[in-house]
Tab-separated table of C-alpha atoms in Angstrom:
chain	number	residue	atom	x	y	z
K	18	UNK	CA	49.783	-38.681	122.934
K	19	UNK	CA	53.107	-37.226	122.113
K	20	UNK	CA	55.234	-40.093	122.112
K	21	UNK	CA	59.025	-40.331	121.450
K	22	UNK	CA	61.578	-43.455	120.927
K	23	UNK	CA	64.002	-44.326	123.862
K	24	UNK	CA	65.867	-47.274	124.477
K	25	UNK	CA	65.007	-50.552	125.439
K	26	UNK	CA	66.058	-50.786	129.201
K	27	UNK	CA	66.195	-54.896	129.971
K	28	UNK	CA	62.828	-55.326	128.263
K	29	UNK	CA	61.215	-52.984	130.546
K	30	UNK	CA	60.660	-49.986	127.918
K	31	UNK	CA	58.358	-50.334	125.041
K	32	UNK	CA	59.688	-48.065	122.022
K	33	UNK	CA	56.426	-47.258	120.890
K	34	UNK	CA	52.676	-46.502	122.287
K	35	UNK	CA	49.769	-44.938	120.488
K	36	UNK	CA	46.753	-46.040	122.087
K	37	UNK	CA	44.289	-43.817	120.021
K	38	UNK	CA	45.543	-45.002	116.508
K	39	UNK	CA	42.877	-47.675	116.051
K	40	UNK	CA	44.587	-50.307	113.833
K	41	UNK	CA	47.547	-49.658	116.587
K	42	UNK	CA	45.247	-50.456	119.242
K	43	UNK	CA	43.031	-53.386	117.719
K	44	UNK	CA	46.722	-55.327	117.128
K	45	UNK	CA	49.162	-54.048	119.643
K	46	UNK	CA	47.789	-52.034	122.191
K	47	UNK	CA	44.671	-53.840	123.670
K	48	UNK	CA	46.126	-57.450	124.799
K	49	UNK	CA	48.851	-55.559	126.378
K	50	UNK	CA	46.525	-53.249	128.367
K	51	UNK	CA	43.919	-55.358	129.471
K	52	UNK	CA	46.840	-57.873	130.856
K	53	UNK	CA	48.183	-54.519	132.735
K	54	UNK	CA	45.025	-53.870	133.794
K	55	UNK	CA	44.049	-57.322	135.576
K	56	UNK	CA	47.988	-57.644	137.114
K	57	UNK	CA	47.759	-54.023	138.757
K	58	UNK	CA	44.598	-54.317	139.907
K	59	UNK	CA	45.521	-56.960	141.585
K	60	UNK	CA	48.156	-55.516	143.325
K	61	UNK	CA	46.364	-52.299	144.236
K	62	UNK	CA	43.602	-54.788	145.886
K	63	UNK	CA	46.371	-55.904	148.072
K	64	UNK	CA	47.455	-52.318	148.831
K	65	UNK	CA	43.846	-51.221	149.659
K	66	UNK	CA	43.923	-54.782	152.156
K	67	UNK	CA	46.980	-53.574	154.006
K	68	UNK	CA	45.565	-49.888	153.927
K	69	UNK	CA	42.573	-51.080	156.138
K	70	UNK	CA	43.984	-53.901	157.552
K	71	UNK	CA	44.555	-51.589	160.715
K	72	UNK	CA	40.776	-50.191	160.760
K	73	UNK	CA	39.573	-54.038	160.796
K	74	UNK	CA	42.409	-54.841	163.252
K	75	UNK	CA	42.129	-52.066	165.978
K	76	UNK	CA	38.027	-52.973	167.531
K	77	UNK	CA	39.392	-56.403	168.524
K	78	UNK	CA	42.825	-55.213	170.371
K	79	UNK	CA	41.007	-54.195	173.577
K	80	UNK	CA	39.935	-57.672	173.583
K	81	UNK	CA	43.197	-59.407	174.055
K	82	UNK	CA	44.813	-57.131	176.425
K	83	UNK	CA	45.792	-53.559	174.436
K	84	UNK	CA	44.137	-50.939	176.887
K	85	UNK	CA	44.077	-47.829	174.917
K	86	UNK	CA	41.407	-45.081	174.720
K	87	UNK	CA	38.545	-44.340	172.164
K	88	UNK	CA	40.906	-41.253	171.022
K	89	UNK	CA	43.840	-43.353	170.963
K	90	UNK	CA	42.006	-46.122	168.787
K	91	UNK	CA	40.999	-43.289	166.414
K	92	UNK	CA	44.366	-42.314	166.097
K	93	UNK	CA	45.144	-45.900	165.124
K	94	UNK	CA	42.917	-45.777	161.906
K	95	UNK	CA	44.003	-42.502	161.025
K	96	UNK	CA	47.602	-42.565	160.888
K	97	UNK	CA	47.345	-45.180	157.535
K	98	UNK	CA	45.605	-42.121	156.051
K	99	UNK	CA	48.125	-39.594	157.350
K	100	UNK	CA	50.655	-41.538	155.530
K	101	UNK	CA	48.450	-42.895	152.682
K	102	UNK	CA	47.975	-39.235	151.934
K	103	UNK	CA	52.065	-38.529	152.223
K	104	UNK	CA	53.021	-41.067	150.322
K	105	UNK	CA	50.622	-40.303	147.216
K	106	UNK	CA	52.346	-37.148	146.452
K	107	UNK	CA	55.464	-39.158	146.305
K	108	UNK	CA	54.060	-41.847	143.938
K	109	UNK	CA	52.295	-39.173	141.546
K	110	UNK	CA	55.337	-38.589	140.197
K	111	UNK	CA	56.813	-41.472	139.814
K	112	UNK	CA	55.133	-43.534	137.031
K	113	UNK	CA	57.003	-41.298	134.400
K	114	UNK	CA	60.265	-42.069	136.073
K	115	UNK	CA	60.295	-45.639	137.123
K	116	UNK	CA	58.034	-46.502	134.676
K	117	UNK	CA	54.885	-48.882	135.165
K	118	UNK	CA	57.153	-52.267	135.707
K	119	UNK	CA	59.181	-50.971	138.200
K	120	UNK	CA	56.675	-48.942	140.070
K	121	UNK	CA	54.091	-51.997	140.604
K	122	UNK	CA	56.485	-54.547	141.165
K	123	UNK	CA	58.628	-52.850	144.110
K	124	UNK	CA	55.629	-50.897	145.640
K	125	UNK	CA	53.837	-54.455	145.992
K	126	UNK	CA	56.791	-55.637	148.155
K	127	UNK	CA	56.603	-52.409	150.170
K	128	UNK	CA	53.604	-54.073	151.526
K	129	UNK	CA	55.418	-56.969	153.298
K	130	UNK	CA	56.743	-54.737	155.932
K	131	UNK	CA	53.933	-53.537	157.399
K	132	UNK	CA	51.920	-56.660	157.144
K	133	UNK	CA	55.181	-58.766	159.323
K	134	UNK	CA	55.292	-55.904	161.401
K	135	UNK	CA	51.320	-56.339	162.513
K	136	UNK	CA	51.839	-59.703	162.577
K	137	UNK	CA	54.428	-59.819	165.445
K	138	UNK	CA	53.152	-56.608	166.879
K	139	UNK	CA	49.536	-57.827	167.772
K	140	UNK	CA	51.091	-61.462	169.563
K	141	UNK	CA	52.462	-59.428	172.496
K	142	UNK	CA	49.555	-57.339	174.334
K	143	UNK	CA	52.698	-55.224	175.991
K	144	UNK	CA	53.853	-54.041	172.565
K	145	UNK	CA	54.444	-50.035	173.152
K	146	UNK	CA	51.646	-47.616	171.870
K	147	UNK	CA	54.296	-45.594	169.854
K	148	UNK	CA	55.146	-48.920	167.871
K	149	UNK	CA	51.781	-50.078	166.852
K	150	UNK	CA	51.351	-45.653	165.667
K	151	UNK	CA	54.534	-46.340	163.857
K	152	UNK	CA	53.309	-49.419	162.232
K	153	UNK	CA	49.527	-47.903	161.728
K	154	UNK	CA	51.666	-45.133	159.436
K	155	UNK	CA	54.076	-47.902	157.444
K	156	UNK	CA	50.450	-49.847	156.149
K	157	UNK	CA	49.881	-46.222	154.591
K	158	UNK	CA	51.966	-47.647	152.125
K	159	UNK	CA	48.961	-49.458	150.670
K	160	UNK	CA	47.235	-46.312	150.222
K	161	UNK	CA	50.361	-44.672	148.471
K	162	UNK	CA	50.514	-46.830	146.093
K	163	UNK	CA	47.235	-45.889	144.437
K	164	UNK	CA	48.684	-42.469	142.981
K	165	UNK	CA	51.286	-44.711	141.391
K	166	UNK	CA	49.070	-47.343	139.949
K	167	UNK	CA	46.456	-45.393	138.524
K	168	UNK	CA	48.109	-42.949	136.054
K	169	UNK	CA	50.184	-45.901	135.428
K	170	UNK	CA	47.146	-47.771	134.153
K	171	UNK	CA	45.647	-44.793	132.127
K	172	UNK	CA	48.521	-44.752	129.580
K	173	UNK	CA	47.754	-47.817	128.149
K	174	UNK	CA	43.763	-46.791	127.165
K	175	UNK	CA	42.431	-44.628	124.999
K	176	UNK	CA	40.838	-41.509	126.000
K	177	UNK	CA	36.841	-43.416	125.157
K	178	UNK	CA	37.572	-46.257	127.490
K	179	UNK	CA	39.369	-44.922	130.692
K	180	UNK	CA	36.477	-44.352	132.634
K	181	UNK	CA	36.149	-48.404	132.283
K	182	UNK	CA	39.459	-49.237	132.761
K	183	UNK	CA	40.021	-46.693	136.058
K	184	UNK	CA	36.561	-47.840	136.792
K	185	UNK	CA	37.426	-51.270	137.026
K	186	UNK	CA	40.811	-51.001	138.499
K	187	UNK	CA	39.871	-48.174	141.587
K	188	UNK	CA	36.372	-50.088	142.069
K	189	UNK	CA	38.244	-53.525	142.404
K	190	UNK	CA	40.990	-52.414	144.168
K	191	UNK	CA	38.730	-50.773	146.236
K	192	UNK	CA	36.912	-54.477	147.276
K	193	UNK	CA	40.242	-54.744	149.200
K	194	UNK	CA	38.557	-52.369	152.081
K	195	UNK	CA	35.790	-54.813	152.281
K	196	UNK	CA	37.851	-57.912	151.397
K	197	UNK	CA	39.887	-57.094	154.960
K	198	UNK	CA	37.066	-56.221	156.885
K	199	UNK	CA	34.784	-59.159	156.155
K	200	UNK	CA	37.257	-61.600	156.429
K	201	UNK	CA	38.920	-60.280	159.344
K	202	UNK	CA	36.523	-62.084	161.660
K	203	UNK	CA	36.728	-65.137	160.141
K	204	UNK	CA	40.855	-65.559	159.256
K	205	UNK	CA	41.677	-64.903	163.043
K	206	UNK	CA	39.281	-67.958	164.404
K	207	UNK	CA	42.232	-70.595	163.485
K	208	UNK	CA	45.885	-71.070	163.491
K	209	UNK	CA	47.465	-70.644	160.307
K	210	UNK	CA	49.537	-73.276	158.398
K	211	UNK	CA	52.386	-70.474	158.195
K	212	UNK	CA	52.103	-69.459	161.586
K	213	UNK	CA	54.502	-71.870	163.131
K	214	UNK	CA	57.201	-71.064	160.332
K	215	UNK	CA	57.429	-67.516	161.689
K	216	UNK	CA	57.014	-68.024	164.857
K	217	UNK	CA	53.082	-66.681	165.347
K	218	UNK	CA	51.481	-70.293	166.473
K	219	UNK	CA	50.731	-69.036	169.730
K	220	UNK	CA	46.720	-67.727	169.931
K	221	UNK	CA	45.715	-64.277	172.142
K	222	UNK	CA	42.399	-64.664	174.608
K	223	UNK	CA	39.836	-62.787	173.514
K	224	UNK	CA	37.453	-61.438	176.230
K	225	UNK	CA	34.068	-59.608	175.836
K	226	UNK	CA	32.315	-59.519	178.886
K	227	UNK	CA	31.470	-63.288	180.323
K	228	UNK	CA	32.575	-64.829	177.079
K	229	UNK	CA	36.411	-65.406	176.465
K	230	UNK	CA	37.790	-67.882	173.938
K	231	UNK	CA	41.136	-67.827	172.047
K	232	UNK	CA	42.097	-65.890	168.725
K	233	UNK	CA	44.746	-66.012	166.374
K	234	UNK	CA	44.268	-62.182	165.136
K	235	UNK	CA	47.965	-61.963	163.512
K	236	UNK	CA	46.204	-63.717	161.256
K	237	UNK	CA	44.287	-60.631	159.741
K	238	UNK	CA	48.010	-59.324	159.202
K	239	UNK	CA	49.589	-62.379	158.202
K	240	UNK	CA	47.449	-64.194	155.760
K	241	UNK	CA	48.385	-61.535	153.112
K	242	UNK	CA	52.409	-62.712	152.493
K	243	UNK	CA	52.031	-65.279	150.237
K	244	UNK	CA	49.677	-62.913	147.922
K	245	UNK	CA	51.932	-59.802	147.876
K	246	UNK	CA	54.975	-62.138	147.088
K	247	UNK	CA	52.577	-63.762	143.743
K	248	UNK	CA	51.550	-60.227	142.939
K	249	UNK	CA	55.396	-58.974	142.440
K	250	UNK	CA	56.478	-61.985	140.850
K	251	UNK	CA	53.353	-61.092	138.518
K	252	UNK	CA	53.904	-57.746	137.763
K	253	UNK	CA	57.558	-58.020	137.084
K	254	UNK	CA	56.764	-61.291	134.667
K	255	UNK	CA	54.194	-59.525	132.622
K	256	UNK	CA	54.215	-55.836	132.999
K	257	UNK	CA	56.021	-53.340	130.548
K	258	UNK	CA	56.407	-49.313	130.450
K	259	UNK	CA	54.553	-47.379	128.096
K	260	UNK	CA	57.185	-44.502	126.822
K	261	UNK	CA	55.779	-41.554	128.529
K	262	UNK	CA	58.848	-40.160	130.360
K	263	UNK	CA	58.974	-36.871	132.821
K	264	UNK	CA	61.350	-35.234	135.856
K	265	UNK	CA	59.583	-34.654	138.483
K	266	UNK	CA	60.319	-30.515	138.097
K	267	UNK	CA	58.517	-31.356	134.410
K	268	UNK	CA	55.217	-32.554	135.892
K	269	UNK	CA	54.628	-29.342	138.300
K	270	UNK	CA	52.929	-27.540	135.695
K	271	UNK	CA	49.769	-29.192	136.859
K	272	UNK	CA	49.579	-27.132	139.884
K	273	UNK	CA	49.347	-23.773	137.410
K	274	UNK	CA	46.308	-24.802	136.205
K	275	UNK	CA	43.067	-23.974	138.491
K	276	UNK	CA	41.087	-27.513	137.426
K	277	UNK	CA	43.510	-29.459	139.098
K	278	UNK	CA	42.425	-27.406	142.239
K	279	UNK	CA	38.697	-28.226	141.432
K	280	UNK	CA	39.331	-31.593	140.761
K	281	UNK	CA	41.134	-31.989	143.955
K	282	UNK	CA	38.259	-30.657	146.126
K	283	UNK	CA	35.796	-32.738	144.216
K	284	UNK	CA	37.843	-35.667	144.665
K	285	UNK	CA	38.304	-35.451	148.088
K	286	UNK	CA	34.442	-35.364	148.203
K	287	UNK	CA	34.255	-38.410	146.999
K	288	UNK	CA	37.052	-40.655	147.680
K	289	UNK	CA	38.224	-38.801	150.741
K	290	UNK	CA	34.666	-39.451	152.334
K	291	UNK	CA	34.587	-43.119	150.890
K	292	UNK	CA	38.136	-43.688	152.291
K	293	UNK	CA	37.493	-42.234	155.623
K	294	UNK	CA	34.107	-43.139	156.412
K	295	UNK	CA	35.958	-46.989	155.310
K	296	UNK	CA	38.183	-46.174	158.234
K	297	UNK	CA	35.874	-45.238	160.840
K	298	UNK	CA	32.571	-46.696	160.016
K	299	UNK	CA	33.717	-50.088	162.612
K	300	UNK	CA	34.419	-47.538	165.392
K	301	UNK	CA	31.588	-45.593	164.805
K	302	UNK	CA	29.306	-48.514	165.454
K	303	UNK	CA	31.279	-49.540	168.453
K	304	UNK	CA	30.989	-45.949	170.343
K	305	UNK	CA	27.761	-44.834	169.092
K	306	UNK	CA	25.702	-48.711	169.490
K	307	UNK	CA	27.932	-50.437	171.733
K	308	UNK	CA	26.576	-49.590	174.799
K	309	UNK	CA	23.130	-51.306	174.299
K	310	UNK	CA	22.396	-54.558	175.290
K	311	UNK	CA	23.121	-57.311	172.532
K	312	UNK	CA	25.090	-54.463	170.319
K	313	UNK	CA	26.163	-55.195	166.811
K	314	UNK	CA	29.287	-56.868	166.130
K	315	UNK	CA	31.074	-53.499	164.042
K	316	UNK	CA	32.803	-55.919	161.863
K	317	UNK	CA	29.855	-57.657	160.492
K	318	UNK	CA	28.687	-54.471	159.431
K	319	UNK	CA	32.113	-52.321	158.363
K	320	UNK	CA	32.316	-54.008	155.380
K	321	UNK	CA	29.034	-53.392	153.727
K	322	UNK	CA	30.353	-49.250	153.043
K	323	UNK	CA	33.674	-50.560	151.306
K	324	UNK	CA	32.037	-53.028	149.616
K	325	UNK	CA	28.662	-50.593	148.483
K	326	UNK	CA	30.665	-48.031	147.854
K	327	UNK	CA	33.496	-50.334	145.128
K	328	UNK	CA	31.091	-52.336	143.032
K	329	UNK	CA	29.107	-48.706	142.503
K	330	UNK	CA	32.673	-47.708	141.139
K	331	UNK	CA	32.970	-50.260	139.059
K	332	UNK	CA	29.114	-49.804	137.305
K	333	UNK	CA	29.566	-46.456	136.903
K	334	UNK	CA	32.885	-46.377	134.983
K	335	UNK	CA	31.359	-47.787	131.945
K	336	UNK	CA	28.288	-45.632	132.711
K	337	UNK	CA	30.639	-42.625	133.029
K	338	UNK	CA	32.080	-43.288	129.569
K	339	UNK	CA	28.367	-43.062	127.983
K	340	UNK	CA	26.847	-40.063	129.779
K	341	UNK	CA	30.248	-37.843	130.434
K	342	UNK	CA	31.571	-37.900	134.288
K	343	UNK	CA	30.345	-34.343	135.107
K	344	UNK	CA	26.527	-35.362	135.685
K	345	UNK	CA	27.279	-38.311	137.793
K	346	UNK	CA	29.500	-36.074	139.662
K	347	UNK	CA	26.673	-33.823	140.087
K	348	UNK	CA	24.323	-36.799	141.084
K	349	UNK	CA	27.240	-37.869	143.801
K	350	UNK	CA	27.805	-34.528	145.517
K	351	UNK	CA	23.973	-33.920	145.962
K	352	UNK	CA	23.073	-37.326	147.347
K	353	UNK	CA	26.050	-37.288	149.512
K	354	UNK	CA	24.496	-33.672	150.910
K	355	UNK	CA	21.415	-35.434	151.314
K	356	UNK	CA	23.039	-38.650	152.972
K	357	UNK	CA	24.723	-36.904	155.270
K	358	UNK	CA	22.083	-34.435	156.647
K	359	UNK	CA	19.841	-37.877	156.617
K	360	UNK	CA	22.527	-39.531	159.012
K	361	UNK	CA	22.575	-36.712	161.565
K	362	UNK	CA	19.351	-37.984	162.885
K	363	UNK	CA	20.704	-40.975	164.389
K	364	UNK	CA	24.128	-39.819	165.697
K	365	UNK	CA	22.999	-39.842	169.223
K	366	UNK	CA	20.797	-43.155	169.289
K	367	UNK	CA	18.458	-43.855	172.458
K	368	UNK	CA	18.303	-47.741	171.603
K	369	UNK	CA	19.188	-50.202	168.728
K	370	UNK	CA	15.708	-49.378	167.288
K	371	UNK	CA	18.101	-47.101	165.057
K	372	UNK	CA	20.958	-48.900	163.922
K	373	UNK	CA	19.185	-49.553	160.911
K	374	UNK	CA	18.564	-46.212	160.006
K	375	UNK	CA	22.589	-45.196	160.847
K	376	UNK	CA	23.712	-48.354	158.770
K	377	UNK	CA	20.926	-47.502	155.742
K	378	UNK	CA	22.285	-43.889	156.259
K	379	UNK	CA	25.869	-44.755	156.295
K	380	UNK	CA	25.403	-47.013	152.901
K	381	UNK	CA	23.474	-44.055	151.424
K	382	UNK	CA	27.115	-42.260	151.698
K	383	UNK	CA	29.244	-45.056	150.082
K	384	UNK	CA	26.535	-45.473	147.518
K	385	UNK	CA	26.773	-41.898	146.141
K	386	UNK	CA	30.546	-41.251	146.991
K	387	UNK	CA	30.990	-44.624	144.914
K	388	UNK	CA	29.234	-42.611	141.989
K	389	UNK	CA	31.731	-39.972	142.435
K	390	UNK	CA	34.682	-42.037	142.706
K	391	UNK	CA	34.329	-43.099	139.179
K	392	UNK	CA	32.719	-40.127	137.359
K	393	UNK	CA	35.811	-38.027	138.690
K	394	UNK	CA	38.458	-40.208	137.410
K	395	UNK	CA	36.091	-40.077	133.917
K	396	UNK	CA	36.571	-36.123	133.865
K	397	UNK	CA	40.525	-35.989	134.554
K	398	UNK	CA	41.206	-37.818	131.354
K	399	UNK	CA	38.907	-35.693	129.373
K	400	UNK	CA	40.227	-32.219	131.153
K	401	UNK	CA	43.545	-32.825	130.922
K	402	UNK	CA	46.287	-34.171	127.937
K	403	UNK	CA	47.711	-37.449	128.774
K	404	UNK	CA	50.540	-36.907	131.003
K	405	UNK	CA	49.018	-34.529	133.154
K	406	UNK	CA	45.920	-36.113	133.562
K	407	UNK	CA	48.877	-38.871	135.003
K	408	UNK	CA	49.813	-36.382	137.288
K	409	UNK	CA	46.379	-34.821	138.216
K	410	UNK	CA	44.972	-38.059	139.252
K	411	UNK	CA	47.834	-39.129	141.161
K	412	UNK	CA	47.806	-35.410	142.765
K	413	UNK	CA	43.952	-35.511	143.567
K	414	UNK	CA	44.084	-38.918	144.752
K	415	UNK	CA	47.076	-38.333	147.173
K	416	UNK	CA	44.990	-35.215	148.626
K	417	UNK	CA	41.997	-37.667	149.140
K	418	UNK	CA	44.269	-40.420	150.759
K	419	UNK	CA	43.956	-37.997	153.919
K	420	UNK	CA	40.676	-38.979	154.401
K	421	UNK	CA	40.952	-41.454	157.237
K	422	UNK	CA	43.580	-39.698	158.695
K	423	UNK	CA	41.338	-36.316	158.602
K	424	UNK	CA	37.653	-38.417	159.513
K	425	UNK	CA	39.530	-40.420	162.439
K	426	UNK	CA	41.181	-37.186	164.347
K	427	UNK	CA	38.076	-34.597	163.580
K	428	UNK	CA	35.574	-37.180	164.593
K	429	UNK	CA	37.989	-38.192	167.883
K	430	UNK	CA	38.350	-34.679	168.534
K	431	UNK	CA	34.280	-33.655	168.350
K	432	UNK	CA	33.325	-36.465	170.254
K	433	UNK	CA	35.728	-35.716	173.090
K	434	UNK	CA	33.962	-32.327	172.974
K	435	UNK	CA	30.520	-32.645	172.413
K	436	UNK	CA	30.027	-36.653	173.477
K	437	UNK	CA	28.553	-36.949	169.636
K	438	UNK	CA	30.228	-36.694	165.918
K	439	UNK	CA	26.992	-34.501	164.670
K	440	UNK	CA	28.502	-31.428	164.150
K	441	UNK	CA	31.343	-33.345	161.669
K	442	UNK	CA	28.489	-34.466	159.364
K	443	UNK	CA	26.653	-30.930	159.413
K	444	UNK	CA	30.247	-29.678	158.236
K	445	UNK	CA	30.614	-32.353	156.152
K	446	UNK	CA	27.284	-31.489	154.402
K	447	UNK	CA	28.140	-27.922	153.653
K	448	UNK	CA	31.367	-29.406	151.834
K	449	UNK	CA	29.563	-31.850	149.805
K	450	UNK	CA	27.360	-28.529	148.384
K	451	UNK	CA	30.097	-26.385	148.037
K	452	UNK	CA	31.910	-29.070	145.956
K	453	UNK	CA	27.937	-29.555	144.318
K	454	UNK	CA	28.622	-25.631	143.311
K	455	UNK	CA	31.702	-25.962	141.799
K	456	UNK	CA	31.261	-29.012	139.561
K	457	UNK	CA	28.104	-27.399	138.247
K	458	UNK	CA	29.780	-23.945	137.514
K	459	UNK	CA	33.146	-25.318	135.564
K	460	UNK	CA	31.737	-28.850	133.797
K	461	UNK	CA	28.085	-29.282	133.556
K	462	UNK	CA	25.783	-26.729	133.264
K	463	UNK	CA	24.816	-25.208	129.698
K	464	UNK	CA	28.231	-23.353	128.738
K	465	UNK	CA	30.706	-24.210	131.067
K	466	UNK	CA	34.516	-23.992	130.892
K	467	UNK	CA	34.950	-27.573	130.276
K	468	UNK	CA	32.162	-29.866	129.774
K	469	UNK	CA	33.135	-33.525	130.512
């Protein structure tokens, strides 16, 4: 890493950073990034909670009084990905101007305004449609942060361990998805100690056919504060910037380069289908199952994708530094085909005597796009010189982001048009082998451009 000396900026700025000198490394360079490591993943957990925290939110507001349509429910979950997806190309380029200190510690406060906006919204059953699709876009700020976080947290780690370290930090931020969406359910069943200090100690009634009982589901919103404010406070005690500095005109040169391209494709394979199948597996359950007698509760199931789908991540980082990304990558995009052809089958159920199946099928997905999601981030760093493998995964990430926002409106859409989502996973199928194609052609078979 080409590194050069620049001032000390209020303790912010370290003067000097050469991960892949080992005696460097062994005495300076590892305690620092490990502690970097554990205090932005921790903060990128919380963005992935306020992310979803409108996909675990939007199957109960029927319930207490919202009356919206299926399509306008949809549109709920996908407008965090709209943004999400926004905001990442914004936050690529910013860990090489604000540096990693700055970066974490005011994007983690960004999430407070979307999570008291929910929490306020939700009390008041008359609250205006346009409102609750402005707020659904500000908790994209969760997902923007990513872009930020991530390149941040590769320029502390050698080139040998960053498929660990972005491993660990996507696959654990990633638990955030499931984190919101299994306890959801369970947060919103009492009044919180807070909620009489901001004025949220009144509960909503809850009705689902003969059964109606009171709910407190600001909660899912509100039971975040406290964490985001410990998370800043965190970061901004113990994080530093690494002195890898860049304009943003500087870091377009990635988009000159053709394997930014193919890593962008491959990446939304993976994350963009782990990130919107996150988003709409709860919905999917609820228009496809809930129509049968004793239906499954979506929320008891949504979680299991997230949650499949992140600790796979987090395995296959270390993995991914042993065996080179490229041939898990393969392994993804080929069992995702199969997944996906294999879920088709039970798009258009005749009784609950298939859930199973969809659920095993759905899983299937998260388990192989989980592969993906951490063999990917393995290549960039091996592709790419330090700064612009920064920029690259903050670019292909950002692309991904759109994944709920592009799963929630073509899904809405097809099943306004054909009363089934089928023909999205046949489509979704021929993108998985196209992306199968180009990963084999340009990183693993014998002689490609560059094996990783």
């Amino acid at each position: 890493m080409a590194v050069r000396k620049i001032p000390t900026e209020g303790g912010t700025w370290l003067s000097r950073w050469e991960p892949e000198d080992p005696d460097f490394w062994q005495k300076t360079g590892k305690p620092l990034a490990w502690r970097t490591l554990w205090v932005t993943t921790f903060s990128l957990t919380l963005s992935f909670i306020v992310w979803f925290m409108v996909s675990a939110i939007v199957v109960r507001l029927p319930n207490i009084g919202f009356n919206f349509t299926t399509t306008q429910l949809f549109w709920l979950t996908a407008m965090p990905g709209l943004a999400g997806g926004m905001l990442r190309i914004v936050w690529t380029f910013l860990p090489p101007v604000l540096g990693t200190r700055h970066l974490i510690t005011f994007s983690t406060l960004l999430l407070l305004i979307p999570v008291l906006g929910w929490s306020y919204a939700i009390a008041n059953p008359a609250t205006p449609y346009w409102v609750l699709l402005l707020l659904a876009f500000l908790a994209g700020v969760g997902g923007g942060n990513f872009s930020g976080f991530m390149p941040s947290t590769s320029y502390f780690f050698p080139k040998r361990l960053q498929g660990t370290a972005l491993g660990i930090q996507a696959g654990i931020g990633n638990f955030g998805v499931s984190v919101v969406q299994f306890l959801t359910p369970w947060v919103v069943g009492f009044a919180l100690f807070g909620s009489s200090l901001v004025g949220l100690g009144e509960p909503q009634t809850y009705s689902k056919g003969e059964v109606s009982k009171a709910i407190w589901l600001h909660n899912a919103a509100e039971v975040w504060i406290l964490f985001i404010l410990l998370a800043a406070v965190l970061a901004w005690a113990f994080l530093r910037s690494v002195p890898v500095r860049a304009n943003f005109r500087e870091q377009f040169d990635i988009f000159r380069d053709k394997h930014t391209w193919v890593m962008t494709s491959l990446y939304i394979a993976t994350f963009g289908s782990f990130s919107g199948l996150s988003a709409v597996f709860g919905l999917l359950i609820k228009q496809l199952y809930g129509k049968f007698d004793g239906a499954p509760d979506p929320l008891a199931y949504a979680f299991l994708g997230p949650l499949v789908g992140s600790v796979l991540r987090v395995i296959f980082g270390p993995i991914a530094d042993r065996v080179g990304g490229a041939r898990l990558t393969q392994l993804s995009t080929l069992g995702m085909l199969l997944s996906a052809l294999a879920l088709s089958f039970f798009l258009t159920p005749d009784s609950l005597a298939e859930f199973p199946y969809f659920v095993a099928s759905m899983l299937a997905l998260f388990f192989f796009a989980g592969i993906g999601n951490a063999s990917t981030f393995k290549q960039m760093p091996m592709i790419f010189e330090p700064r612009k493998a920064g920029g690259v995964i903050g670019w292909t990430a950002a692309v991904a982001a759109f994944g709920p926002f592009g799963f929630s409106t073509l899904i809405a859409a097809i099943i306004a048009q054909t009363g089934s989502p089928t023909a999205f996973f046949y489509g979704l199928a021929v993108f998985y082998l196209i992306n199968a194609g180009l990963n084999w052609h340009f990183y693993t078979r014998r002689g490609a451009e560059k094996p990783c």
